[in-house]
XYZ file of C-alpha atoms in Angstrom:
409
model
C 73.711 65.706 143.057
C 76.271 63.044 140.974
C 77.237 64.564 137.980
C 79.525 61.501 136.786
C 75.587 59.798 135.839
C 74.471 62.663 134.281
C 77.900 62.387 131.926
C 78.239 58.244 131.533
C 73.838 59.465 130.270
C 75.185 61.620 127.675
C 78.364 59.603 126.499
C 75.849 57.427 125.785
C 74.055 59.935 122.768
C 76.566 61.483 122.529
C 75.838 63.559 119.041
C 72.392 65.947 120.102
C 75.332 67.333 123.202
C 77.619 67.622 120.784
C 76.369 69.448 117.988
C 75.053 71.425 120.825
C 78.168 72.688 122.361
C 79.138 72.949 118.407
C 77.223 75.632 118.471
C 77.691 77.190 121.810
C 81.722 77.449 120.459
C 80.976 79.004 117.443
C 78.169 81.429 118.691
C 80.745 82.805 121.394
C 83.510 83.031 119.626
C 81.613 85.141 116.345
C 79.537 86.694 118.987
C 82.865 87.893 121.495
C 84.331 89.139 118.312
C 81.637 91.184 116.798
C 80.507 92.667 120.602
C 83.737 93.407 120.033
C 84.493 95.096 116.617
C 81.291 96.435 117.321
C 81.674 98.364 120.868
C 85.463 100.143 118.619
C 83.745 100.972 115.466
C 81.237 102.517 117.726
C 83.950 104.115 120.091
C 86.084 105.308 116.975
C 82.681 107.355 115.606
C 81.670 109.175 118.391
C 85.456 110.297 118.791
C 85.168 114.399 119.832
C 86.319 116.627 116.397
C 87.520 119.638 119.036
C 85.885 121.913 117.194
C 81.827 123.156 117.909
C 81.001 120.691 115.878
C 76.881 121.686 115.908
C 77.157 125.250 115.261
C 80.350 124.822 112.633
C 79.408 124.874 108.597
C 81.138 124.733 104.902
C 81.076 126.825 102.103
C 82.513 125.942 98.868
C 83.282 127.263 95.801
C 85.127 127.168 92.970
C 85.559 129.441 90.194
C 84.611 128.831 85.702
C 86.560 131.837 85.281
C 89.986 133.739 86.377
C 89.882 135.881 88.999
C 91.945 138.390 88.660
C 91.989 139.707 92.620
C 91.903 136.546 94.746
C 92.953 138.174 97.488
C 90.020 140.879 97.765
C 87.377 138.210 96.452
C 88.537 136.563 99.928
C 88.022 139.631 101.618
C 84.859 140.590 100.246
C 83.054 137.476 101.422
C 84.641 137.376 104.556
C 82.883 140.815 105.016
C 79.415 139.773 103.741
C 79.369 136.020 105.473
C 80.777 138.492 109.074
C 77.456 140.682 107.962
C 74.635 137.681 108.648
C 73.303 138.211 111.540
C 73.535 135.291 113.943
C 77.237 134.513 112.346
C 80.242 134.277 115.753
C 83.297 133.693 113.560
C 84.303 133.055 109.348
C 87.754 132.065 107.593
C 88.614 130.598 104.983
C 90.386 127.238 105.355
C 91.939 125.301 103.095
C 89.918 121.619 104.374
C 88.013 120.800 107.956
C 87.678 118.133 110.577
C 86.273 114.997 108.713
C 85.972 115.971 105.825
C 88.428 112.875 104.314
C 90.498 114.685 101.316
C 92.157 117.987 102.840
C 96.353 118.688 103.583
C 99.050 116.804 104.717
C 102.251 117.375 106.302
C 105.410 114.299 106.870
C 108.674 113.864 107.875
C 107.469 116.291 110.907
C 110.545 116.379 113.950
C 112.220 117.658 116.085
C 115.470 118.277 115.148
C 117.845 119.364 112.199
C 120.073 116.357 112.146
C 116.714 114.638 112.616
C 115.955 113.399 108.027
C 113.971 109.761 108.198
C 111.042 110.822 110.928
C 107.458 109.244 110.154
C 105.439 111.843 111.632
C 102.797 113.213 110.248
C 100.181 115.412 110.736
C 96.786 117.282 109.430
C 97.768 120.583 108.451
C 95.291 123.155 108.577
C 95.527 126.586 107.469
C 94.304 130.012 107.313
C 94.666 133.976 107.430
C 91.960 134.165 109.925
C 91.506 132.715 113.340
C 90.567 129.239 113.388
C 90.578 128.734 117.020
C 87.916 130.565 116.804
C 85.989 129.817 113.796
C 87.111 126.382 114.863
C 85.562 126.655 118.358
C 89.207 124.926 119.652
C 89.939 124.730 123.040
C 93.586 125.492 123.672
C 94.805 124.548 126.697
C 98.318 126.363 126.109
C 99.976 129.315 125.099
C 98.216 131.859 122.842
C 96.154 132.377 118.852
C 98.207 133.709 116.081
C 98.767 137.642 116.147
C 97.667 139.706 112.992
C 101.431 140.304 111.701
C 101.813 136.096 111.551
C 100.151 135.913 109.245
C 101.430 135.642 106.067
C 99.686 135.595 101.835
C 101.384 132.717 99.397
C 99.994 132.616 96.215
C 100.787 128.821 94.989
C 101.410 130.674 91.344
C 103.701 132.049 92.217
C 105.447 131.889 95.641
C 105.833 129.432 98.147
C 106.047 132.078 101.736
C 105.938 129.919 104.885
C 104.856 131.195 107.923
C 107.035 130.994 111.461
C 104.855 130.429 114.175
C 101.798 127.113 114.055
C 99.495 125.372 117.026
C 99.644 122.126 117.498
C 97.348 119.816 119.567
C 98.208 118.368 122.595
C 98.108 114.260 121.017
C 100.944 115.263 117.845
C 102.965 117.611 120.690
C 102.756 114.699 123.358
C 104.217 112.019 120.480
C 107.558 115.058 119.214
C 107.807 115.798 122.797
C 106.860 112.819 125.163
C 109.261 114.274 128.173
C 108.044 117.257 127.982
C 105.028 118.912 130.241
C 105.815 121.907 127.951
C 106.087 123.040 123.584
C 106.169 126.616 123.471
C 109.060 128.353 122.145
C 110.096 124.357 120.712
C 111.248 124.590 117.058
C 109.258 122.146 114.816
C 110.726 121.239 111.107
C 108.746 120.367 108.998
C 109.281 118.428 105.746
C 111.916 116.339 105.137
C 114.009 117.784 108.146
C 117.589 118.812 108.088
C 118.569 122.031 108.719
C 117.506 123.442 104.880
C 114.323 122.437 106.319
C 111.285 124.435 106.926
C 110.862 125.097 110.597
C 108.118 126.533 113.446
C 108.210 127.762 116.447
C 104.878 126.805 118.678
C 102.908 129.158 120.019
C 100.234 127.421 121.411
C 98.859 123.952 121.667
C 94.872 122.953 121.438
C 93.645 119.494 123.276
C 92.150 118.688 119.916
C 91.753 118.899 116.310
C 90.847 115.727 114.216
C 92.231 115.462 110.193
C 90.564 115.437 108.003
C 91.024 111.465 107.528
C 90.159 110.672 111.237
C 92.069 106.710 111.034
C 91.566 105.158 114.072
C 95.006 105.302 115.205
C 96.189 108.154 117.692
C 97.534 110.135 114.510
C 93.508 111.429 114.469
C 94.798 113.523 116.429
C 98.212 114.726 115.338
C 97.549 118.178 112.970
C 99.133 121.637 113.496
C 97.140 124.379 112.061
C 99.205 127.663 110.309
C 99.519 131.406 110.206
C 99.250 131.202 106.440
C 96.138 133.232 104.029
C 96.547 131.281 100.365
C 94.915 133.172 96.882
C 93.204 130.081 95.165
C 90.551 130.677 93.691
C 88.931 127.794 94.953
C 86.966 129.349 98.580
C 86.282 127.039 100.917
C 84.411 129.237 104.627
C 84.308 127.795 107.721
C 81.509 130.120 109.780
C 80.356 129.172 112.852
C 77.319 130.089 114.655
C 75.261 131.156 116.649
C 73.742 128.167 118.868
C 69.986 127.203 116.759
C 70.535 129.546 114.256
C 72.487 127.252 111.892
C 70.794 126.324 109.325
C 69.055 129.617 108.852
C 72.308 131.735 108.509
C 73.843 129.272 106.261
C 70.706 129.418 103.802
C 71.552 133.448 104.060
C 75.509 132.977 103.556
C 75.278 131.215 100.597
C 72.638 133.542 99.102
C 74.619 136.208 100.027
C 78.420 135.019 98.711
C 76.721 133.866 94.827
C 74.463 137.644 95.006
C 78.455 138.992 94.662
C 79.565 137.419 90.988
C 78.460 135.855 88.041
C 81.796 133.416 88.006
C 81.270 130.609 90.522
C 79.551 127.944 91.788
C 78.609 126.232 94.336
C 80.364 123.037 95.340
C 78.643 122.215 98.760
C 77.536 123.916 101.560
C 76.585 121.422 104.530
C 77.115 121.423 108.425
C 80.084 119.727 110.233
C 77.930 116.967 111.808
C 76.399 115.968 108.127
C 79.966 116.064 107.598
C 81.131 113.363 110.586
C 78.015 111.273 109.199
C 79.467 110.438 105.831
C 83.460 110.169 107.053
C 81.299 107.421 109.458
C 78.503 106.094 107.761
C 80.879 102.715 106.932
C 81.618 102.375 110.836
C 77.271 102.786 112.386
C 77.113 100.290 108.449
C 78.888 97.379 110.106
C 78.257 98.165 113.670
C 74.867 97.427 112.916
C 75.057 94.615 110.610
C 77.120 93.085 112.872
C 74.559 93.557 115.582
C 71.726 91.950 113.789
C 74.991 89.459 113.373
C 74.789 88.965 117.024
C 71.313 88.975 117.538
C 71.011 86.155 114.526
C 73.309 83.589 115.851
C 72.083 84.312 119.907
C 68.679 83.507 118.962
C 69.277 80.061 116.518
C 71.600 78.525 119.660
C 68.733 79.408 122.324
C 66.400 78.105 119.913
C 68.590 75.109 119.458
C 69.218 74.302 122.552
C 65.330 74.517 123.428
C 64.394 72.071 120.263
C 66.974 69.470 121.305
C 66.225 69.759 125.129
C 62.367 68.890 124.458
C 63.644 66.246 122.439
C 65.486 65.001 125.739
C 62.417 65.091 127.827
C 60.393 63.266 124.877
C 61.942 60.505 125.096
C 62.584 60.707 127.888
C 59.713 60.899 129.941
C 59.840 56.732 131.004
C 63.202 57.281 132.968
C 61.071 60.871 134.194
C 58.322 58.939 135.275
C 59.829 56.281 137.228
C 62.202 59.034 139.488
C 59.649 60.519 139.975
C 57.478 57.354 141.119
C 60.912 56.537 143.322
C 60.057 59.496 144.966
C 62.448 62.412 142.896
C 61.014 65.755 143.703
C 59.863 68.560 141.007
C 63.561 70.029 141.438
C 65.402 67.460 141.336
C 63.819 66.454 137.730
C 64.405 70.181 137.109
C 68.693 69.821 138.548
C 69.544 67.456 135.921
C 68.348 68.273 133.023
C 69.780 72.226 134.341
C 73.419 70.282 135.071
C 73.220 69.135 131.926
C 72.806 71.738 130.022
C 75.819 73.526 132.702
C 77.845 70.332 131.061
C 77.646 70.521 127.320
C 77.151 74.392 127.196
C 80.615 74.363 129.822
C 82.310 72.256 126.826
C 81.580 74.086 124.180
C 82.030 77.483 126.115
C 86.101 76.181 126.184
C 86.577 75.074 122.691
C 84.202 78.087 121.958
C 86.835 80.369 124.201
C 90.139 78.785 121.337
C 87.916 79.824 118.701
C 87.337 82.785 119.483
C 91.304 83.694 120.142
C 92.154 81.986 117.259
C 89.421 84.189 115.832
C 90.806 87.421 116.807
C 94.573 87.031 115.669
C 93.217 86.368 112.219
C 91.390 89.755 112.679
C 94.581 91.376 113.875
C 96.575 90.756 111.280
C 94.521 90.896 108.784
C 92.332 94.158 110.087
C 94.594 95.893 112.069
C 91.865 96.084 114.823
C 93.222 95.681 118.544
C 93.888 93.012 121.322
C 89.719 91.344 122.206
C 90.345 91.919 125.483
C 90.509 89.747 127.860
C 86.874 90.901 129.599
C 85.135 90.339 126.616
C 85.119 87.089 126.865
C 84.079 86.895 130.816
C 81.456 89.138 129.045
C 80.909 86.609 126.372
C 80.700 83.073 128.538
C 78.622 84.322 131.014
C 76.248 85.499 128.425
C 76.027 82.067 127.007
C 76.338 80.099 130.473
C 72.950 82.478 130.818
C 71.656 81.481 127.383
C 71.848 78.281 128.027
C 70.063 77.708 130.890
C 67.695 80.140 130.281
C 66.617 78.102 126.961
C 66.502 74.716 128.734
C 64.757 76.076 132.029
C 61.398 75.348 129.467
C 60.918 72.206 129.445
C 63.056 70.895 131.999
C 60.307 72.607 134.175
C 57.757 71.283 131.630
C 59.531 67.599 132.059
C 59.873 68.297 136.301
C 55.301 68.830 135.803
C 54.893 65.130 134.670
C 52.888 63.075 137.124
C 55.064 60.153 137.230
C 51.392 57.525 136.312
C 51.831 60.073 133.402
C 54.909 59.988 132.342
C 55.082 55.758 132.509
C 51.701 55.475 130.156
C 52.392 57.365 127.497
C 55.924 57.155 127.607
């Protein structure tokens, strides 16, 4: 089939084809970036935290009277929790992954001479085993020994431990060329000869920070064997599979029965904490899915409406062509090729718009660059959408008998 006659016909009535092409271009630009953002947000929300989320929960209590023996209170609480059937492990912890608030430490460095490091990490500490309580996976080294645990009362002293466990992501950031980091010295805070330092005794596969940012530093975490004598208490509890709800209800009841000097702040699972942390990402993905579906529907409706209008305007032309020997397949092919020309023009313009929009989003929202695969996928969808949308009107046009078409034109 000759393309030139079809192209010439389009040029004689440019308004409708240009409107369809513009709609295709705008839809491609928005849909392409929207699909990428949806995938990026859902992938972010699905990242594993490193903890046994299905079986770990936290309970938080706050005192409204002065606690005379904070250490004794922590020990009694832990003993009571561990006595409950179904409890696998329990620990006082300063924070939990995905919790959105907690402790952070910056200026991590591998040399005493390095004082301007920008590397920061989430700082977890406990007097018990976080590896066991969170269900972390040790990939190198060991857990802390009882004698390595240091106690510190923030009102009196600033005792610091001498050993630490870090995540694989933090190990790769600090020592990118090392196969093993066991025994390495990590300088904390501002670094320098006068700064605190710890020796690495273990590496866990992953442990997300409480903030779980969208960047690689979401897994920059270190664990210290430090028992903080703070009246505010947060206990992380790992339960047997399938018994979490029952066990945590009993934990809450037992802790409140130990004294009347504390109030319960929260009793929630890591799964609930994850849902809260990523509620924004899931909401954005849902809204973008709705916008994408709406745009595709509007674009398809526009193509169908315009194709139907063209068919009605050219019924006589179709009848004449049928009368002189054109087959149904010829008429059908004519409208399909015409649609491909219009859609292709819109797609080419849409690619330029999509790249420009992505460049704006990269600058303003700091999302990654749009992969070429997303452009190719969206282009294929727009071509398919255009062909499917025009197929019905084109088929009806091809089915019009020549006598009827010429008589009613």
